[in-house]
CSV table of C-alpha atoms and ligand atoms in Angstrom, one decimal:
chain,number,residue,atom,x,y,z
A,1,MET,CA,0.0,0.0,0.0
A,2,ASP,CA,1.7,3.3,-1.1
A,3,LYS,CA,-0.5,5.8,0.7
A,4,ASP,CA,-0.4,6.1,4.4
A,5,VAL,CA,-3.5,4.8,6.2
A,6,ILE,CA,-4.5,7.3,8.9
A,7,ILE,CA,-7.3,6.2,11.1
A,8,LEU,CA,-9.3,8.2,13.7
A,9,ALA,CA,-10.3,5.7,16.4
A,10,ILE,CA,-13.0,6.2,19.1
A,11,GLU,CA,-13.4,4.1,22.3
A,12,SER,CA,-16.2,4.6,24.9
A,13,SER,CA,-17.1,1.0,26.0
A,14,CYS,CA,-16.7,1.6,29.7
A,15,ASP,CA,-15.6,4.6,31.7
A,16,GLU,CA,-12.9,6.1,29.5
A,17,THR,CA,-13.8,8.6,26.7
A,18,ALA,CA,-11.0,8.2,24.2
A,19,ALA,CA,-10.0,9.1,20.7
A,20,ALA,CA,-6.7,8.6,18.9
A,21,VAL,CA,-5.1,9.0,15.4
A,22,VAL,CA,-3.0,6.0,14.3
A,23,LYS,CA,-0.9,5.8,11.2
A,24,ASN,CA,-0.4,2.5,9.4
A,25,GLY,CA,-1.6,0.5,12.4
A,26,ARG,CA,1.6,1.0,14.5
A,27,GLU,CA,2.4,4.7,14.8
A,28,VAL,CA,0.3,6.7,17.3
A,29,LEU,CA,0.0,10.3,16.2
A,30,SER,CA,-2.2,11.2,19.2
A,31,ASN,CA,-3.9,9.3,22.1
A,32,VAL,CA,-6.4,11.3,24.1
A,33,ILE,CA,-8.0,9.6,27.1
A,34,PHE,CA,-10.5,11.3,29.4
A,35,SER,CA,-10.9,9.0,32.4
A,36,GLN,CA,-14.2,9.2,34.3
A,37,ILE,CA,-12.8,7.3,37.3
A,38,ASP,CA,-13.2,10.2,39.8
A,39,LEU,CA,-17.0,10.3,39.0
A,40,HIS,CA,-17.5,6.7,39.7
A,41,THR,CA,-15.2,6.3,42.7
A,42,VAL,CA,-17.8,7.5,45.2
A,43,TYR,CA,-20.2,4.7,44.1
A,44,GLY,CA,-17.4,2.0,44.4
A,45,GLY,CA,-17.7,1.0,40.7
A,46,VAL,CA,-18.8,2.2,37.3
A,47,VAL,CA,-22.4,3.5,37.1
A,48,PRO,CA,-23.6,2.9,33.5
A,49,GLU,CA,-26.0,5.9,33.3
A,50,ILE,CA,-23.3,8.3,34.6
A,51,ALA,CA,-20.8,6.8,32.2
A,52,SER,CA,-23.1,7.4,29.2
A,53,ARG,CA,-23.9,10.9,30.1
A,54,LYS,CA,-20.3,11.8,30.6
A,55,HIS,CA,-19.3,10.2,27.3
A,56,ILE,CA,-21.9,12.5,25.6
A,57,ASP,CA,-20.4,15.5,27.4
A,58,LYS,CA,-16.8,14.7,26.4
A,59,ILE,CA,-16.8,12.9,23.1
A,60,ASN,CA,-16.6,15.8,20.7
A,61,GLN,CA,-13.9,17.6,22.8
A,62,VAL,CA,-11.8,14.4,23.0
A,63,ILE,CA,-12.1,13.8,19.2
A,64,GLU,CA,-11.2,17.4,18.4
A,65,GLU,CA,-8.2,17.2,20.7
A,66,ALA,CA,-7.0,13.9,19.1
A,67,LEU,CA,-7.1,15.5,15.6
A,68,GLN,CA,-5.4,18.6,16.8
A,69,LYS,CA,-2.6,16.8,18.6
A,70,ALA,CA,-2.0,14.6,15.6
A,71,GLY,CA,-1.8,17.7,13.4
A,72,VAL,CA,-4.4,16.3,11.0
A,73,THR,CA,-7.9,17.3,9.7
A,74,LEU,CA,-10.8,15.1,8.7
A,75,GLU,CA,-9.5,15.4,5.1
A,76,ASP,CA,-6.3,13.6,5.9
A,77,LEU,CA,-8.1,10.5,7.3
A,78,SER,CA,-8.5,7.2,5.6
A,79,ALA,CA,-11.2,5.8,7.9
A,80,ILE,CA,-13.1,6.1,11.2
A,81,ALA,CA,-12.9,3.3,13.6
A,82,VAL,CA,-15.0,2.6,16.8
A,83,THR,CA,-15.4,0.0,19.5
A,84,TYR,CA,-18.9,-1.4,19.0
A,85,GLY,CA,-18.7,-4.2,21.7
A,86,PRO,CA,-18.5,-5.7,24.1
A,87,GLY,CA,-19.1,-3.2,26.9
A,88,LEU,CA,-21.9,-1.1,28.4
A,89,VAL,CA,-24.6,-0.6,25.8
A,90,GLY,CA,-25.3,3.1,26.6
A,91,ALA,CA,-21.6,3.9,26.8
A,92,LEU,CA,-20.8,2.1,23.5
A,93,LEU,CA,-23.7,3.9,21.7
A,94,VAL,CA,-22.1,7.3,22.3
A,95,GLY,CA,-18.9,6.3,20.5
A,96,VAL,CA,-20.7,4.4,17.7
A,97,SER,CA,-23.1,7.4,17.1
A,98,ALA,CA,-20.2,9.8,17.0
A,99,ALA,CA,-18.2,7.6,14.6
A,100,LYS,CA,-21.2,7.1,12.3
A,101,ALA,CA,-21.9,10.8,12.2
A,102,ILE,CA,-18.3,11.6,11.2
A,103,ALA,CA,-18.3,8.8,8.6
A,104,PHE,CA,-21.6,10.0,7.1
A,105,ALA,CA,-20.6,13.6,7.0
A,106,THR,CA,-17.2,12.9,5.4
A,107,GLY,CA,-18.0,9.9,3.4
A,108,LEU,CA,-15.1,8.0,5.0
A,109,PRO,CA,-15.2,4.3,5.6
A,110,LEU,CA,-16.5,3.1,9.0
A,111,ILE,CA,-14.9,0.2,10.8
A,112,GLY,CA,-16.4,-1.4,13.9
A,113,VAL,CA,-13.8,-2.9,16.2
A,114,HIS,CA,-14.0,-5.6,18.9
A,115,HIS,CA,-12.8,-4.2,22.2
A,116,ILE,CA,-10.7,-7.2,23.1
A,117,GLU,CA,-9.2,-7.3,19.6
A,118,GLY,CA,-8.2,-3.7,20.4
A,119,HIS,CA,-6.5,-4.8,23.7
A,120,ILE,CA,-4.5,-7.5,21.9
A,121,SER,CA,-3.5,-5.0,19.1
A,122,ALA,CA,-2.0,-2.6,21.7
A,123,ASN,CA,1.0,-5.0,21.4
A,124,TYR,CA,1.4,-4.1,17.7
A,125,ILE,CA,1.9,-0.5,18.6
A,126,ALA,CA,4.4,-1.2,21.4
A,127,ASN,CA,6.4,-3.9,19.5
A,128,PRO,CA,6.8,-3.0,15.8
A,129,SER,CA,8.3,-6.5,15.1
A,130,LEU,CA,5.4,-8.5,16.5
A,131,GLU,CA,3.4,-10.5,14.0
A,132,PRO,CA,1.0,-13.4,14.5
A,133,PRO,CA,1.0,-16.2,15.4
A,134,PHE,CA,1.3,-15.8,19.1
A,135,VAL,CA,-0.5,-16.5,22.4
A,136,CYS,CA,-2.0,-13.5,24.2
A,137,LEU,CA,-3.4,-13.3,27.7
A,138,VAL,CA,-6.1,-10.6,27.9
A,139,VAL,CA,-6.8,-9.6,31.5
A,140,SER,CA,-9.1,-6.7,32.1
A,141,GLY,CA,-12.0,-5.6,34.3
A,142,GLY,CA,-14.5,-7.5,32.1
A,143,HIS,CA,-12.5,-10.3,30.5
A,144,THR,CA,-9.9,-13.0,31.2
A,145,HIS,CA,-9.2,-14.7,27.9
A,146,LEU,CA,-6.2,-16.8,26.8
A,147,VAL,CA,-6.2,-16.4,23.1
A,148,SER,CA,-4.3,-18.0,20.2
A,149,VAL,CA,-3.8,-15.2,17.7
A,150,LYS,CA,-3.5,-17.2,14.5
A,151,ASP,CA,-3.4,-14.2,12.1
A,152,TYR,CA,-4.5,-10.5,12.1
A,153,GLY,CA,-8.1,-10.7,13.1
A,154,GLU,CA,-8.1,-14.5,13.5
A,155,TYR,CA,-8.5,-15.8,17.0
A,156,GLU,CA,-9.1,-19.0,18.9
A,157,ILE,CA,-10.1,-18.7,22.5
A,158,LEU,CA,-8.1,-21.4,24.4
A,159,GLY,CA,-9.4,-20.5,27.9
A,160,ARG,CA,-11.7,-18.0,29.6
A,161,THR,CA,-12.9,-17.2,33.1
A,162,ARG,CA,-15.9,-19.2,34.3
A,163,ASP,CA,-17.0,-16.4,36.7
A,164,ASP,CA,-15.2,-13.2,37.7
A,165,ALA,CA,-12.7,-11.5,35.4
A,166,ALA,CA,-9.2,-11.0,36.9
A,167,GLY,CA,-9.7,-7.3,37.1
A,168,GLU,CA,-13.1,-7.8,38.8
A,169,ALA,CA,-11.4,-9.9,41.4
A,170,PHE,CA,-8.8,-7.2,42.1
A,171,ASP,CA,-11.6,-4.6,42.4
A,172,LYS,CA,-13.7,-6.8,44.7
A,173,VAL,CA,-10.8,-7.8,47.0
A,174,ALA,CA,-9.6,-4.1,47.1
A,175,ARG,CA,-13.1,-3.1,48.3
A,176,ALA,CA,-13.1,-5.8,51.0
A,177,ILE,CA,-9.8,-4.7,52.4
A,178,GLY,CA,-10.8,-1.1,52.4
A,179,LEU,CA,-8.7,0.2,49.5
A,180,GLY,CA,-11.6,1.5,47.4
A,181,TYR,CA,-12.1,1.7,43.6
A,182,PRO,CA,-10.5,1.1,41.3
A,183,GLY,CA,-8.8,-1.7,43.1
A,184,GLY,CA,-6.2,-3.0,40.7
A,185,PRO,CA,-3.7,-0.1,40.9
A,186,LYS,CA,-4.2,0.1,44.7
A,187,ILE,CA,-3.5,-3.6,45.3
A,188,ASP,CA,-0.5,-3.3,42.9
A,189,LYS,CA,0.9,-0.5,45.0
A,190,ILE,CA,0.3,-1.8,48.5
A,191,SER,CA,1.5,-5.3,47.6
A,192,LYS,CA,5.0,-3.9,47.2
A,193,GLU,CA,5.0,-3.6,51.0
A,194,GLY,CA,3.5,-7.0,51.7
A,195,ASN,CA,4.7,-10.6,51.8
A,196,PRO,CA,3.1,-12.6,48.9
A,197,GLU,CA,3.7,-15.8,50.9
A,198,ALA,CA,2.1,-14.6,54.1
A,199,ILE,CA,-1.3,-16.3,53.4
A,200,ARG,CA,-1.8,-19.3,51.1
A,201,PHE,CA,-4.9,-18.5,49.1
A,202,PRO,CA,-6.2,-21.2,46.7
A,203,ARG,CA,-5.0,-21.5,43.0
A,204,ALA,CA,-8.3,-22.6,41.4
A,205,LYS,CA,-8.3,-25.4,38.8
A,206,VAL,CA,-11.3,-25.8,36.5
A,207,GLY,CA,-11.8,-29.5,35.9
A,208,ASP,CA,-12.9,-29.9,32.3
A,209,GLY,CA,-11.5,-26.7,30.8
A,210,GLU,CA,-7.7,-27.0,30.7
A,211,TYR,CA,-7.0,-23.3,30.3
A,212,ASP,CA,-10.2,-21.9,31.9
A,213,PHE,CA,-9.9,-19.7,35.0
A,214,SER,CA,-12.0,-19.1,38.1
A,215,PHE,CA,-11.5,-16.3,40.5
A,216,SER,CA,-14.7,-16.3,42.5
A,217,GLY,CA,-13.4,-19.0,44.9
A,218,LEU,CA,-10.3,-16.9,45.5
A,219,LYS,CA,-12.4,-13.8,46.3
A,220,SER,CA,-14.5,-15.9,48.8
A,221,ALA,CA,-11.3,-17.3,50.4
A,222,VAL,CA,-10.0,-13.7,51.0
A,223,LEU,CA,-13.4,-12.7,52.5
A,224,ASN,CA,-13.4,-15.8,54.7
A,225,TYR,CA,-9.9,-15.0,55.9
A,226,LEU,CA,-10.9,-11.4,56.7
A,227,ASN,CA,-14.0,-12.6,58.6
A,228,GLY,CA,-11.9,-15.2,60.5
A,229,CYS,CA,-9.4,-12.6,61.6
A,230,GLN,CA,-12.2,-10.3,62.7
A,231,MET,CA,-13.9,-13.0,64.7
A,232,LYS,CA,-10.7,-14.0,66.4
A,233,GLY,CA,-9.9,-10.3,67.0
A,234,GLU,CA,-6.7,-10.6,65.1
A,235,GLU,CA,-5.2,-7.6,63.3
A,236,ILE,CA,-5.3,-7.7,59.5
A,237,ASN,CA,-2.2,-6.9,57.6
A,238,THR,CA,-3.7,-5.3,54.5
A,239,ALA,CA,-0.4,-5.3,52.5
A,240,ASP,CA,0.1,-9.1,53.2
A,241,VAL,CA,-3.5,-9.9,52.2
A,242,ALA,CA,-3.1,-7.8,49.0
A,243,ALA,CA,0.2,-9.3,48.1
A,244,SER,CA,-0.9,-12.9,48.8
A,245,PHE,CA,-4.1,-12.4,46.8
A,246,GLN,CA,-2.2,-10.9,43.9
A,247,GLN,CA,0.3,-13.8,44.0
A,248,SER,CA,-2.4,-16.3,43.7
A,249,VAL,CA,-3.9,-14.6,40.6
A,250,ILE,CA,-0.5,-14.3,39.0
A,251,ASP,CA,0.4,-18.0,39.7
A,252,VAL,CA,-2.8,-19.1,37.9
A,253,LEU,CA,-2.4,-16.7,35.0
A,254,VAL,CA,1.3,-17.6,34.5
A,255,GLY,CA,0.7,-21.3,34.9
A,256,HIS,CA,-2.1,-21.6,32.4
A,257,SER,CA,-0.3,-19.4,29.9
A,258,MET,CA,2.9,-21.4,30.0
A,259,ASP,CA,1.0,-24.6,29.6
A,260,ALA,CA,-0.8,-23.2,26.5
A,261,ILE,CA,2.5,-22.0,25.0
A,262,GLU,CA,4.0,-25.5,25.4
A,263,LYS,CA,1.0,-27.3,24.0
A,264,TYR,CA,0.6,-25.0,21.0
A,265,GLU,CA,4.4,-24.8,20.4
A,266,LEU,CA,4.4,-21.1,20.0
A,267,ASP,CA,7.5,-19.0,20.7
A,268,LYS,CA,5.8,-15.7,21.2
A,269,PHE,CA,3.6,-14.6,24.1
A,270,ALA,CA,1.9,-11.2,24.8
A,271,ILE,CA,-0.2,-9.8,27.6
A,272,ALA,CA,-2.9,-7.1,27.3
A,273,GLY,CA,-5.7,-5.4,29.2
A,274,GLY,CA,-5.9,-3.3,32.3
A,275,VAL,CA,-4.5,-5.9,34.7
A,276,ALA,CA,-1.5,-6.3,32.4
A,277,SER,CA,-0.3,-3.0,33.8
A,278,ASN,CA,0.3,-4.7,37.1
A,279,ALA,CA,4.0,-4.5,38.0
A,280,SER,CA,4.4,-7.9,39.7
A,281,LEU,CA,2.4,-9.6,36.9
A,282,ARG,CA,4.7,-8.1,34.3
A,283,GLN,CA,7.7,-9.2,36.1
A,284,ALA,CA,6.4,-12.7,36.7
A,285,PHE,CA,5.7,-13.2,33.0
A,286,GLU,CA,9.0,-11.8,32.0
A,287,GLU,CA,10.8,-14.3,34.2
A,288,ALA,CA,8.5,-17.3,33.2
A,289,CYS,CA,9.0,-16.5,29.4
A,290,ALA,CA,12.8,-16.0,29.8
A,291,LYS,CA,13.0,-19.4,31.6
A,292,LYS,CA,11.0,-21.1,28.7
A,293,GLY,CA,12.9,-19.3,26.0
A,294,VAL,CA,9.7,-17.6,24.8
A,295,GLU,CA,9.8,-14.1,23.4
A,296,PHE,CA,7.6,-11.8,25.6
A,297,PHE,CA,5.7,-8.8,24.5
A,298,LEU,CA,3.8,-6.3,26.6
A,299,PRO,CA,2.4,-2.8,26.0
A,300,PRO,CA,3.3,0.1,28.2
A,301,PRO,CA,0.7,0.6,31.0
A,302,VAL,CA,-1.0,3.5,29.2
A,303,LEU,CA,-1.8,1.1,26.3
A,304,CYS,CA,-3.0,-1.7,28.7
A,305,THR,CA,-5.9,0.2,30.2
A,306,ASP,CA,-8.7,1.4,27.9
A,307,ASN,CA,-7.6,3.7,25.1
A,308,ALA,CA,-8.4,4.4,21.5
A,309,ALA,CA,-4.9,3.9,20.0
A,310,MET,CA,-5.3,0.2,20.4
A,311,ILE,CA,-8.7,0.4,18.5
A,312,GLY,CA,-6.9,2.3,15.7
A,313,ALA,CA,-4.2,-0.4,15.5
A,314,ALA,CA,-6.8,-3.2,15.3
A,315,ALA,CA,-8.8,-1.2,12.7
A,316,TYR,CA,-5.8,-0.9,10.4
A,317,TYR,CA,-5.7,-4.7,9.8
A,318,GLU,CA,-9.4,-4.8,9.2
A,319,TYR,CA,-9.1,-1.8,6.9
A,320,ILE,CA,-6.5,-3.5,4.7
A,321,LYS,CA,-8.6,-6.7,4.6
A,322,GLY,CA,-11.5,-4.6,3.2
A,323,VAL,CA,-13.8,-4.8,6.3
A,324,ARG,CA,-16.3,-2.0,6.2
A,325,HIS,CA,-19.4,-1.3,8.3
A,326,GLY,CA,-22.6,0.4,7.2
A,327,TYR,CA,-24.5,3.2,8.9
A,328,ASP,CA,-26.6,0.6,10.6
A,329,LEU,CA,-23.7,-0.4,12.8
A,330,ASN,CA,-25.0,-0.8,16.3
A,331,ALA,CA,-23.6,-1.3,19.8
A,332,VAL,CA,-23.3,-5.0,20.7
A,333,PRO,CA,-22.8,-5.3,24.5
A,334,ASN,CA,-22.0,-9.0,24.4
A,335,LEU,CA,-20.1,-9.2,21.1
A,336,LYS,CA,-18.0,-12.4,20.8
A,337,LEU,CA,-14.3,-12.3,19.8
A,338,GLY,CA,-13.9,-13.2,16.1
A,339,GLU,CA,-17.6,-12.5,15.4
A,340,ARG,CA,-18.5,-9.9,12.8
A,341,LEU,CA,-21.9,-8.2,12.9
B,1,KG4,O1,-8.8,-2.9,30.3
B,1,KG4,P1,-9.5,-2.1,31.3
B,1,KG4,O2,-9.0,-0.6,31.4
B,1,KG4,O3,-11.0,-2.0,31.1
B,1,KG4,C1,-11.8,-3.1,30.7
B,1,KG4,O4,-11.8,-3.4,29.5
B,1,KG4,O5,-12.3,-3.8,31.6
B,1,KG4,O6,-9.3,-2.8,32.7
B,1,KG4,C2,-9.7,-2.3,33.9
B,1,KG4,C3,-9.4,-3.3,35.0
B,1,KG4,C4,-9.9,-2.9,36.4
B,1,KG4,O7,-10.5,-4.0,37.0
B,1,KG4,C5,-8.7,-2.4,37.1
B,1,KG4,O8,-8.8,-2.6,38.5
B,1,KG4,C6,-7.6,-3.3,36.5
B,1,KG4,O9,-7.9,-3.4,35.2
B,1,KG4,N1,-6.3,-2.8,36.7
B,1,KG4,C7,-5.3,-3.4,37.4
B,1,KG4,C8,-4.2,-2.5,37.4
B,1,KG4,N2,-4.5,-1.4,36.7
B,1,KG4,C9,-5.8,-1.6,36.2
B,1,KG4,N3,-5.2,-4.6,38.0
B,1,KG4,C10,-4.1,-4.9,38.6
B,1,KG4,N4,-3.0,-4.1,38.7
B,1,KG4,C11,-3.0,-2.9,38.1
B,1,KG4,N5,-1.9,-2.1,38.1
B,2,ZN,ZN1,-10.8,-2.8,28.2
């Protein structure tokens, strides 16, 4: 392809209003993220109605800023990309409507992107040499997927969570030990002062699904431990509980991932999603991959949590394949990975 492909990407599936301009799938010209976290913190989690309303408030401003920072105008663009699922329906709709309006007004092609495909594609931005096939562990607030990336846009899900997502477990445990929302970054921080071997929490095995995960038992084990301490009048060492919980999550994630790499005989492994910004998790995977002689890829933390640059990267590979959506594109809250609607 001789001409540069410049994509304006929009992401509004949860509580980040984001827009980015990405060149040829791998070069980020701008990446604007308005985080609504402060608005939701008082409620202890994301309130969907508040998220939608704030997206409406911010979306135009964020898009304009992304174009401005990239130094481009709508005339320079090749396509408009947007996350259309999975996520909160009212939140997704704001981004989808904005993208459709711009595509209609300019006549530019419209490309709907799967949110998880976006997370995986953050790795293409951070690592220019990375190409499929590889195995990717996607760990976010809503998803825990172990994915075989066979080619651009071609995925096989090897394992998934049966109950809570990894990020959800971090958020729930953080709430239980009084750290507040969002829990992931807070557990990450306080764990550095704790002993990960202080308490032996369970490492769940799911009987019939070799690479499936389960985190609800771990969450209950932490709650039981806290209740037990309270009943016995024992003091709770928050840093030790956080570090021990985190270690249990990491052990299971690393264990399953390494097993999958071995079985599928792949020599490249990547991580993605909000939980992939966890410092101890990043280190544990780095060590495990080095030990196995597997090349390890990871996006910088800002590309792990929700952003639109990753959507622009994923959209590029759809664009060159000829994928286009019509103006009837809708938000699909439970969109499956690899499914095209
Ligand atoms: O990918 P993301 O921004 O949104 C979803 O698509 O869900 O992930 C958000 C999740 C939250 O559960 C948050 O607590 C978790 O990622 N998270 C972390 C860290 N930073 C964010 N979990 C562990 N350690 C972190 N440093
Ligand atoms: Zn996400």
